[in-house]
Amino acid sequence: MSDDQLSLVPGKKKRVKAEVPIAKIAPVAHIAIDSPLPHLDRVFDYAVPEKFSDLAQPGVRVRVRFAGKLTDGWLISRSDESDHPGTLAALTNVISPEVALIPEVLELAKSVVARQAGTLSDVLRSAIPNRHATAEATVFAPAPKVSDIEPTAWADYTGGAALIKRTIAGDAPRAVVTTGCDDAAVLIAQYSVTVSANGGKVIIVVPDRAAIDRVVAPLVSLGCPKSAVAILAADDGPAQRYRSWLSVLRGTASIVVGSRAAVFAPVKDLTAICVWDDWNDTLSDPQAPYWHARDVAVLRSAQQNTALVFAGATMSVETCSLMPWMAHVAKSRDQLRNESPKVRSALDEAGTKINPAASGSRIPSTVMQGMKTALTKGPVLVLVSRLGYSPRIVCDTCRTSALCSACNGPLMQTARSSAPTCHLCGHIESKWSCKKCKGNSIRAAAVGSERTAEELGRAFPGIPVRSSTSDHILRTVDSRPAIVVATAGAAPIAQDGYAAAILLDGNAMLSRPELSATQETFAKWNECASLVRPDGEVIVVADSEHPAVQALIRHDPAGFAQRELEQRVQVSLPPKVRLAALTGEQSDIDDALAMLELNPESLVRGPVPGKDNQVRMLVSCDRKLGIELASQLKAMTSARSAKHKGGPVNVRIDPINL
């Protein structure tokens, strides 16, 4: 140990004894420790040992002793002074000299924390992958040149050429692009290659691995070198993921394609951010502070003055609320109608006239006739709302839900002749009887993908039936006649497009109690419709008068989004307002609300009973007061965490599962 000393409080002549020889320049390191506890979400001061003076740069990973334990952290900044009056502990180690936390990402992470009432360590844990020492030793080749192309796919889009031109010029345009039946992956790829060829850098955020592959394929076909594209996927191994992330950090890749966390990619001098299908719930982080890639993209675009493009077959209510800050880029309505398949409801006046019982049938006769005709031309896509065989069953006599005798959980049927099985505990009811009427026969209250495939196989003998669900996804199918039964998000791409798409369970999907049910259903319908040939047909089994069905028939995603937005404005729901959902036990919720100093215009709704004796309260305010509300919620959680007071209160800003 040395007796070198550092004066940290000038004027008071107070000298702080250092435990080791310390750096002569900027000897104080401001560290954000890796802890989920809200009251520890601040920087702590440590002395920088002389041996780490060159390595301990802002943005590196460090290890310090905190509360008697070695703890990882991030070196945020260095200075000559500290407000701490006592002796500063020294940094224990610099984990890696790699400056992984660049200023642009740090500023963005702080904005996400301020918006979501979260902690910096939670956001950085999502933004920066875990370190892999072997990957850091990788030597990357210089960034390859991307050849320019003619973005032909954008030619017919009103405002499309201007969007690309302004992006290249550095004007940072923002646009919502509704692609209709065009392949959004091709549009995004052409936009990205054109921008990259003119010296720009692009981040493309997509919902899942399948979407990553769909974007990368046209990028490669357009002549973009593979080394210029970095793929940031959550399902990659730690070494591969960190190596790809490093290629972005070190400037090798000019185009980044990845899932939700790619929105934080460490791209310096970023030109544009593209988000595909921003309505998709996979773009929302399920871990605190529950940020959404769409919101992070908006924050980053505003902070770093970049172009911003939301693309997809439909328009979300949230992006609609951003207009006119964002422009709408799309084909003309007339051209869209000419290039899109015909859409009709199986429950319209013509359908019910042919079959008066159609409204009570899951697959009306008009649908079967439409499938029969389409199967002479090619494959037919059948969208169902649930996977499995009979995911929910009821008593055949009194229609009471069938419940497990062991745990009282809901029962399902896994095959045509199988005994009822409990969803929760797996108990098989070999001799089930209804607790209400004592009946022992069951019927399906909901039909899943497996039973649908079985029924269609019997109805169309000789026609192959294939299933694509979340637990077994098909990527592509050929152009031969076949029936493809798929759940939402798992529909494979047909080689020459589908001859028809049948959208089953429409009324059930639209009537779900979630706030986003109508929007998600409409988006999933549009996604399926975009896979159908222009001369094909889309048949939706849902009430023909429902606004979502009418918008689908008219090919009017912008009009649908505007109508949904107006309805939410009337009832003060997001995105009209900033809303926080507080979940916990009643006493803890009451204590949390008592600690808030809400604006008089704020609205408190609840409590709504939940699981395990918990309740939920909703607190909403004008969007202009959103940061203030988040700040108060953050202060409340920090105070309760520091005092170890009561049980936990979960806070979610603008939750997607209302």
mmCIF file of N, CA, C and O in Angstrom, residues 86-135:
data_model
loop_
_atom_site.group_PDB
_atom_site.id
_atom_site.type_symbol
_atom_site.label_atom_id
_atom_site.label_comp_id
_atom_site.label_asym_id
_atom_site.label_seq_id
_atom_site.Cartn_x
_atom_site.Cartn_y
_atom_site.Cartn_z
ATOM 1 N N GLY A 86 -15.630 10.976 2.281
ATOM 2 C CA GLY A 86 -14.739 10.017 2.927
ATOM 3 C C GLY A 86 -13.728 9.423 1.971
ATOM 4 O O GLY A 86 -13.442 9.941 0.896
ATOM 5 N N THR A 87 -13.189 8.302 2.394
ATOM 6 C CA THR A 87 -12.186 7.609 1.589
ATOM 7 C C THR A 87 -12.850 6.862 0.445
ATOM 8 O O THR A 87 -13.835 6.147 0.645
ATOM 9 N N LEU A 88 -12.307 7.031 -0.737
ATOM 10 C CA LEU A 88 -12.839 6.321 -1.897
ATOM 11 C C LEU A 88 -12.165 4.962 -2.031
ATOM 12 O O LEU A 88 -10.939 4.861 -1.961
ATOM 13 N N ALA A 89 -12.976 3.944 -2.232
ATOM 14 C CA ALA A 89 -12.411 2.640 -2.562
ATOM 15 C C ALA A 89 -11.897 2.682 -3.989
ATOM 16 O O ALA A 89 -12.372 3.462 -4.824
ATOM 17 N N ALA A 90 -10.939 1.854 -4.273
ATOM 18 C CA ALA A 90 -10.345 1.836 -5.611
ATOM 19 C C ALA A 90 -11.039 0.802 -6.489
ATOM 20 O O ALA A 90 -11.620 -0.180 -6.007
ATOM 21 N N LEU A 91 -10.991 1.038 -7.797
ATOM 22 C CA LEU A 91 -11.459 0.032 -8.742
ATOM 23 C C LEU A 91 -10.710 -1.268 -8.510
ATOM 24 O O LEU A 91 -9.493 -1.264 -8.323
ATOM 25 N N THR A 92 -11.420 -2.358 -8.515
ATOM 26 C CA THR A 92 -10.766 -3.650 -8.340
ATOM 27 C C THR A 92 -10.127 -4.132 -9.632
ATOM 28 O O THR A 92 -9.021 -4.664 -9.636
ATOM 29 N N ASN A 93 -10.867 -3.926 -10.747
ATOM 30 C CA ASN A 93 -10.342 -4.432 -12.015
ATOM 31 C C ASN A 93 -11.080 -3.773 -13.176
ATOM 32 O O ASN A 93 -12.233 -3.368 -13.055
ATOM 33 N N VAL A 94 -10.395 -3.680 -14.285
ATOM 34 C CA VAL A 94 -11.032 -3.326 -15.561
ATOM 35 C C VAL A 94 -11.232 -4.641 -16.303
ATOM 36 O O VAL A 94 -10.263 -5.293 -16.707
ATOM 37 N N ILE A 95 -12.484 -5.042 -16.430
ATOM 38 C CA ILE A 95 -12.780 -6.359 -17.003
ATOM 39 C C ILE A 95 -12.299 -6.459 -18.438
ATOM 40 O O ILE A 95 -11.749 -7.484 -18.857
ATOM 41 N N SER A 96 -12.512 -5.392 -19.191
ATOM 42 C CA SER A 96 -12.098 -5.392 -20.588
ATOM 43 C C SER A 96 -11.800 -3.961 -21.015
ATOM 44 O O SER A 96 -12.515 -3.044 -20.629
ATOM 45 N N PRO A 97 -10.756 -3.761 -21.805
ATOM 46 C CA PRO A 97 -10.464 -2.403 -22.284
ATOM 47 C C PRO A 97 -11.392 -1.955 -23.411
ATOM 48 O O PRO A 97 -11.324 -0.808 -23.844
ATOM 49 N N GLU A 98 -12.265 -2.869 -23.893
ATOM 50 C CA GLU A 98 -13.189 -2.538 -24.979
ATOM 51 C C GLU A 98 -14.201 -1.504 -24.490
ATOM 52 O O GLU A 98 -14.921 -1.724 -23.521
ATOM 53 N N VAL A 99 -14.272 -0.374 -25.186
ATOM 54 C CA VAL A 99 -15.268 0.658 -24.846
ATOM 55 C C VAL A 99 -16.597 0.205 -25.441
ATOM 56 O O VAL A 99 -16.959 0.543 -26.574
ATOM 57 N N ALA A 100 -17.334 -0.573 -24.663
ATOM 58 C CA ALA A 100 -18.569 -1.187 -25.155
ATOM 59 C C ALA A 100 -19.775 -0.269 -25.035
ATOM 60 O O ALA A 100 -20.735 -0.394 -25.798
ATOM 61 N N LEU A 101 -19.731 0.643 -24.081
ATOM 62 C CA LEU A 101 -20.857 1.558 -23.875
ATOM 63 C C LEU A 101 -20.489 2.908 -24.481
ATOM 64 O O LEU A 101 -19.838 3.733 -23.848
ATOM 65 N N ILE A 102 -20.921 3.115 -25.726
ATOM 66 C CA ILE A 102 -20.590 4.370 -26.395
ATOM 67 C C ILE A 102 -21.558 5.463 -25.951
ATOM 68 O O ILE A 102 -22.666 5.172 -25.481
ATOM 69 N N PRO A 103 -21.176 6.737 -26.074
ATOM 70 C CA PRO A 103 -22.024 7.833 -25.575
ATOM 71 C C PRO A 103 -23.437 7.836 -26.151
ATOM 72 O O PRO A 103 -24.407 8.141 -25.438
ATOM 73 N N GLU A 104 -23.583 7.479 -27.446
ATOM 74 C CA GLU A 104 -24.908 7.497 -28.058
ATOM 75 C C GLU A 104 -25.843 6.489 -27.394
ATOM 76 O O GLU A 104 -27.025 6.784 -27.154
ATOM 77 N N VAL A 105 -25.330 5.301 -27.092
ATOM 78 C CA VAL A 105 -26.160 4.276 -26.454
ATOM 79 C C VAL A 105 -26.430 4.632 -25.000
ATOM 80 O O VAL A 105 -27.534 4.398 -24.485
ATOM 81 N N LEU A 106 -25.459 5.215 -24.314
ATOM 82 C CA LEU A 106 -25.671 5.629 -22.926
ATOM 83 C C LEU A 106 -26.763 6.688 -22.832
ATOM 84 O O LEU A 106 -27.654 6.598 -21.986
ATOM 85 N N GLU A 107 -26.718 7.673 -23.719
ATOM 86 C CA GLU A 107 -27.755 8.712 -23.720
ATOM 87 C C GLU A 107 -29.124 8.115 -24.008
ATOM 88 O O GLU A 107 -30.126 8.465 -23.377
ATOM 89 N N LEU A 108 -29.165 7.179 -24.972
ATOM 90 C CA LEU A 108 -30.432 6.525 -25.307
ATOM 91 C C LEU A 108 -30.950 5.715 -24.133
ATOM 92 O O LEU A 108 -32.150 5.763 -23.809
ATOM 93 N N ALA A 109 -30.069 4.967 -23.470
ATOM 94 C CA ALA A 109 -30.481 4.150 -22.327
ATOM 95 C C ALA A 109 -31.034 5.024 -21.207
ATOM 96 O O ALA A 109 -32.038 4.676 -20.565
ATOM 97 N N LYS A 110 -30.411 6.170 -20.961
ATOM 98 C CA LYS A 110 -30.908 7.077 -19.927
ATOM 99 C C LYS A 110 -32.299 7.599 -20.288
ATOM 100 O O LYS A 110 -33.157 7.767 -19.403
ATOM 101 N N SER A 111 -32.547 7.855 -21.559
ATOM 102 C CA SER A 111 -33.868 8.318 -21.993
ATOM 103 C C SER A 111 -34.916 7.233 -21.803
ATOM 104 O O SER A 111 -36.051 7.517 -21.423
ATOM 105 N N VAL A 112 -34.531 5.986 -22.083
ATOM 106 C CA VAL A 112 -35.465 4.874 -21.873
ATOM 107 C C VAL A 112 -35.788 4.733 -20.387
ATOM 108 O O VAL A 112 -36.935 4.502 -20.000
ATOM 109 N N VAL A 113 -34.772 4.877 -19.537
ATOM 110 C CA VAL A 113 -34.984 4.820 -18.085
ATOM 111 C C VAL A 113 -35.951 5.914 -17.650
ATOM 112 O O VAL A 113 -36.877 5.672 -16.866
ATOM 113 N N ALA A 114 -35.753 7.130 -18.158
ATOM 114 C CA ALA A 114 -36.619 8.244 -17.782
ATOM 115 C C ALA A 114 -38.044 8.035 -18.262
ATOM 116 O O ALA A 114 -39.010 8.418 -17.583
ATOM 117 N N ARG A 115 -38.217 7.402 -19.416
ATOM 118 C CA ARG A 115 -39.557 7.182 -19.957
ATOM 119 C C ARG A 115 -40.277 6.037 -19.258
ATOM 120 O O ARG A 115 -41.482 6.098 -19.034
ATOM 121 N N GLN A 116 -39.520 4.986 -18.933
ATOM 122 C CA GLN A 116 -40.131 3.755 -18.438
ATOM 123 C C GLN A 116 -40.057 3.589 -16.924
ATOM 124 O O GLN A 116 -40.488 2.561 -16.406
ATOM 125 N N ALA A 117 -39.499 4.559 -16.217
ATOM 126 C CA ALA A 117 -39.363 4.474 -14.754
ATOM 127 C C ALA A 117 -38.583 3.226 -14.352
ATOM 128 O O ALA A 117 -38.929 2.541 -13.385
ATOM 129 N N GLY A 118 -37.508 2.950 -15.094
ATOM 130 C CA GLY A 118 -36.711 1.756 -14.827
ATOM 131 C C GLY A 118 -35.354 2.085 -14.246
ATOM 132 O O GLY A 118 -35.140 3.169 -13.702
ATOM 133 N N THR A 119 -34.435 1.143 -14.354
ATOM 134 C CA THR A 119 -33.065 1.343 -13.881
ATOM 135 C C THR A 119 -32.109 1.208 -15.059
ATOM 136 O O THR A 119 -32.373 0.460 -16.007
ATOM 137 N N LEU A 120 -30.997 1.916 -14.975
ATOM 138 C CA LEU A 120 -30.035 1.917 -16.068
ATOM 139 C C LEU A 120 -29.434 0.530 -16.281
ATOM 140 O O LEU A 120 -29.236 0.102 -17.421
ATOM 141 N N SER A 121 -29.169 -0.187 -15.209
ATOM 142 C CA SER A 121 -28.548 -1.512 -15.361
ATOM 143 C C SER A 121 -29.469 -2.471 -16.096
ATOM 144 O O SER A 121 -29.009 -3.304 -16.888
ATOM 145 N N ASP A 122 -30.782 -2.369 -15.868
ATOM 146 C CA ASP A 122 -31.726 -3.241 -16.569
ATOM 147 C C ASP A 122 -31.734 -2.948 -18.068
ATOM 148 O O ASP A 122 -31.809 -3.871 -18.895
ATOM 149 N N VAL A 123 -31.687 -1.686 -18.424
ATOM 150 C CA VAL A 123 -31.698 -1.320 -19.844
ATOM 151 C C VAL A 123 -30.389 -1.737 -20.510
ATOM 152 O O VAL A 123 -30.382 -2.304 -21.606
ATOM 153 N N LEU A 124 -29.267 -1.483 -19.845
ATOM 154 C CA LEU A 124 -27.969 -1.846 -20.430
ATOM 155 C C LEU A 124 -27.812 -3.352 -20.560
ATOM 156 O O LEU A 124 -27.126 -3.836 -21.465
ATOM 157 N N ARG A 125 -28.442 -4.092 -19.684
ATOM 158 C CA ARG A 125 -28.369 -5.555 -19.774
ATOM 159 C C ARG A 125 -29.018 -6.044 -21.061
ATOM 160 O O ARG A 125 -28.609 -7.052 -21.645
ATOM 161 N N SER A 126 -30.049 -5.341 -21.513
ATOM 162 C CA SER A 126 -30.702 -5.680 -22.782
ATOM 163 C C SER A 126 -29.943 -5.121 -23.971
ATOM 164 O O SER A 126 -29.899 -5.732 -25.036
ATOM 165 N N ALA A 127 -29.345 -3.943 -23.788
ATOM 166 C CA ALA A 127 -28.714 -3.248 -24.910
ATOM 167 C C ALA A 127 -27.360 -3.826 -25.293
ATOM 168 O O ALA A 127 -26.987 -3.802 -26.473
ATOM 169 N N ILE A 128 -26.618 -4.344 -24.330
ATOM 170 C CA ILE A 128 -25.248 -4.808 -24.585
ATOM 171 C C ILE A 128 -25.142 -6.275 -24.195
ATOM 172 O O ILE A 128 -25.392 -6.632 -23.040
ATOM 173 N N PRO A 129 -24.783 -7.151 -25.124
ATOM 174 C CA PRO A 129 -24.700 -8.586 -24.791
ATOM 175 C C PRO A 129 -23.551 -8.871 -23.830
ATOM 176 O O PRO A 129 -22.619 -8.075 -23.676
ATOM 177 N N ASN A 130 -23.628 -10.010 -23.183
ATOM 178 C CA ASN A 130 -22.571 -10.419 -22.266
ATOM 179 C C ASN A 130 -21.236 -10.554 -23.003
ATOM 180 O O ASN A 130 -21.182 -10.986 -24.155
ATOM 181 N N ARG A 131 -20.179 -10.196 -22.286
ATOM 182 C CA ARG A 131 -18.856 -10.234 -22.892
ATOM 183 C C ARG A 131 -18.406 -11.663 -23.136
ATOM 184 O O ARG A 131 -18.680 -12.565 -22.345
ATOM 185 N N HIS A 132 -17.705 -11.854 -24.244
ATOM 186 C CA HIS A 132 -17.090 -13.142 -24.556
ATOM 187 C C HIS A 132 -15.650 -12.859 -24.955
ATOM 188 O O HIS A 132 -15.377 -12.249 -25.999
ATOM 189 N N ALA A 133 -14.699 -13.265 -24.103
ATOM 190 C CA ALA A 133 -13.298 -12.882 -24.279
ATOM 191 C C ALA A 133 -12.736 -13.324 -25.623
ATOM 192 O O ALA A 133 -11.988 -12.590 -26.275
ATOM 193 N N THR A 134 -13.090 -14.534 -26.048
ATOM 194 C CA THR A 134 -12.561 -15.032 -27.322
ATOM 195 C C THR A 134 -13.024 -14.169 -28.485
ATOM 196 O O THR A 134 -12.261 -13.887 -29.414
ATOM 197 N N ALA A 135 -14.272 -13.734 -28.420
ATOM 198 C CA ALA A 135 -14.814 -12.896 -29.496
ATOM 199 C C ALA A 135 -14.088 -11.564 -29.577
ATOM 200 O O ALA A 135 -13.889 -11.010 -30.662
#
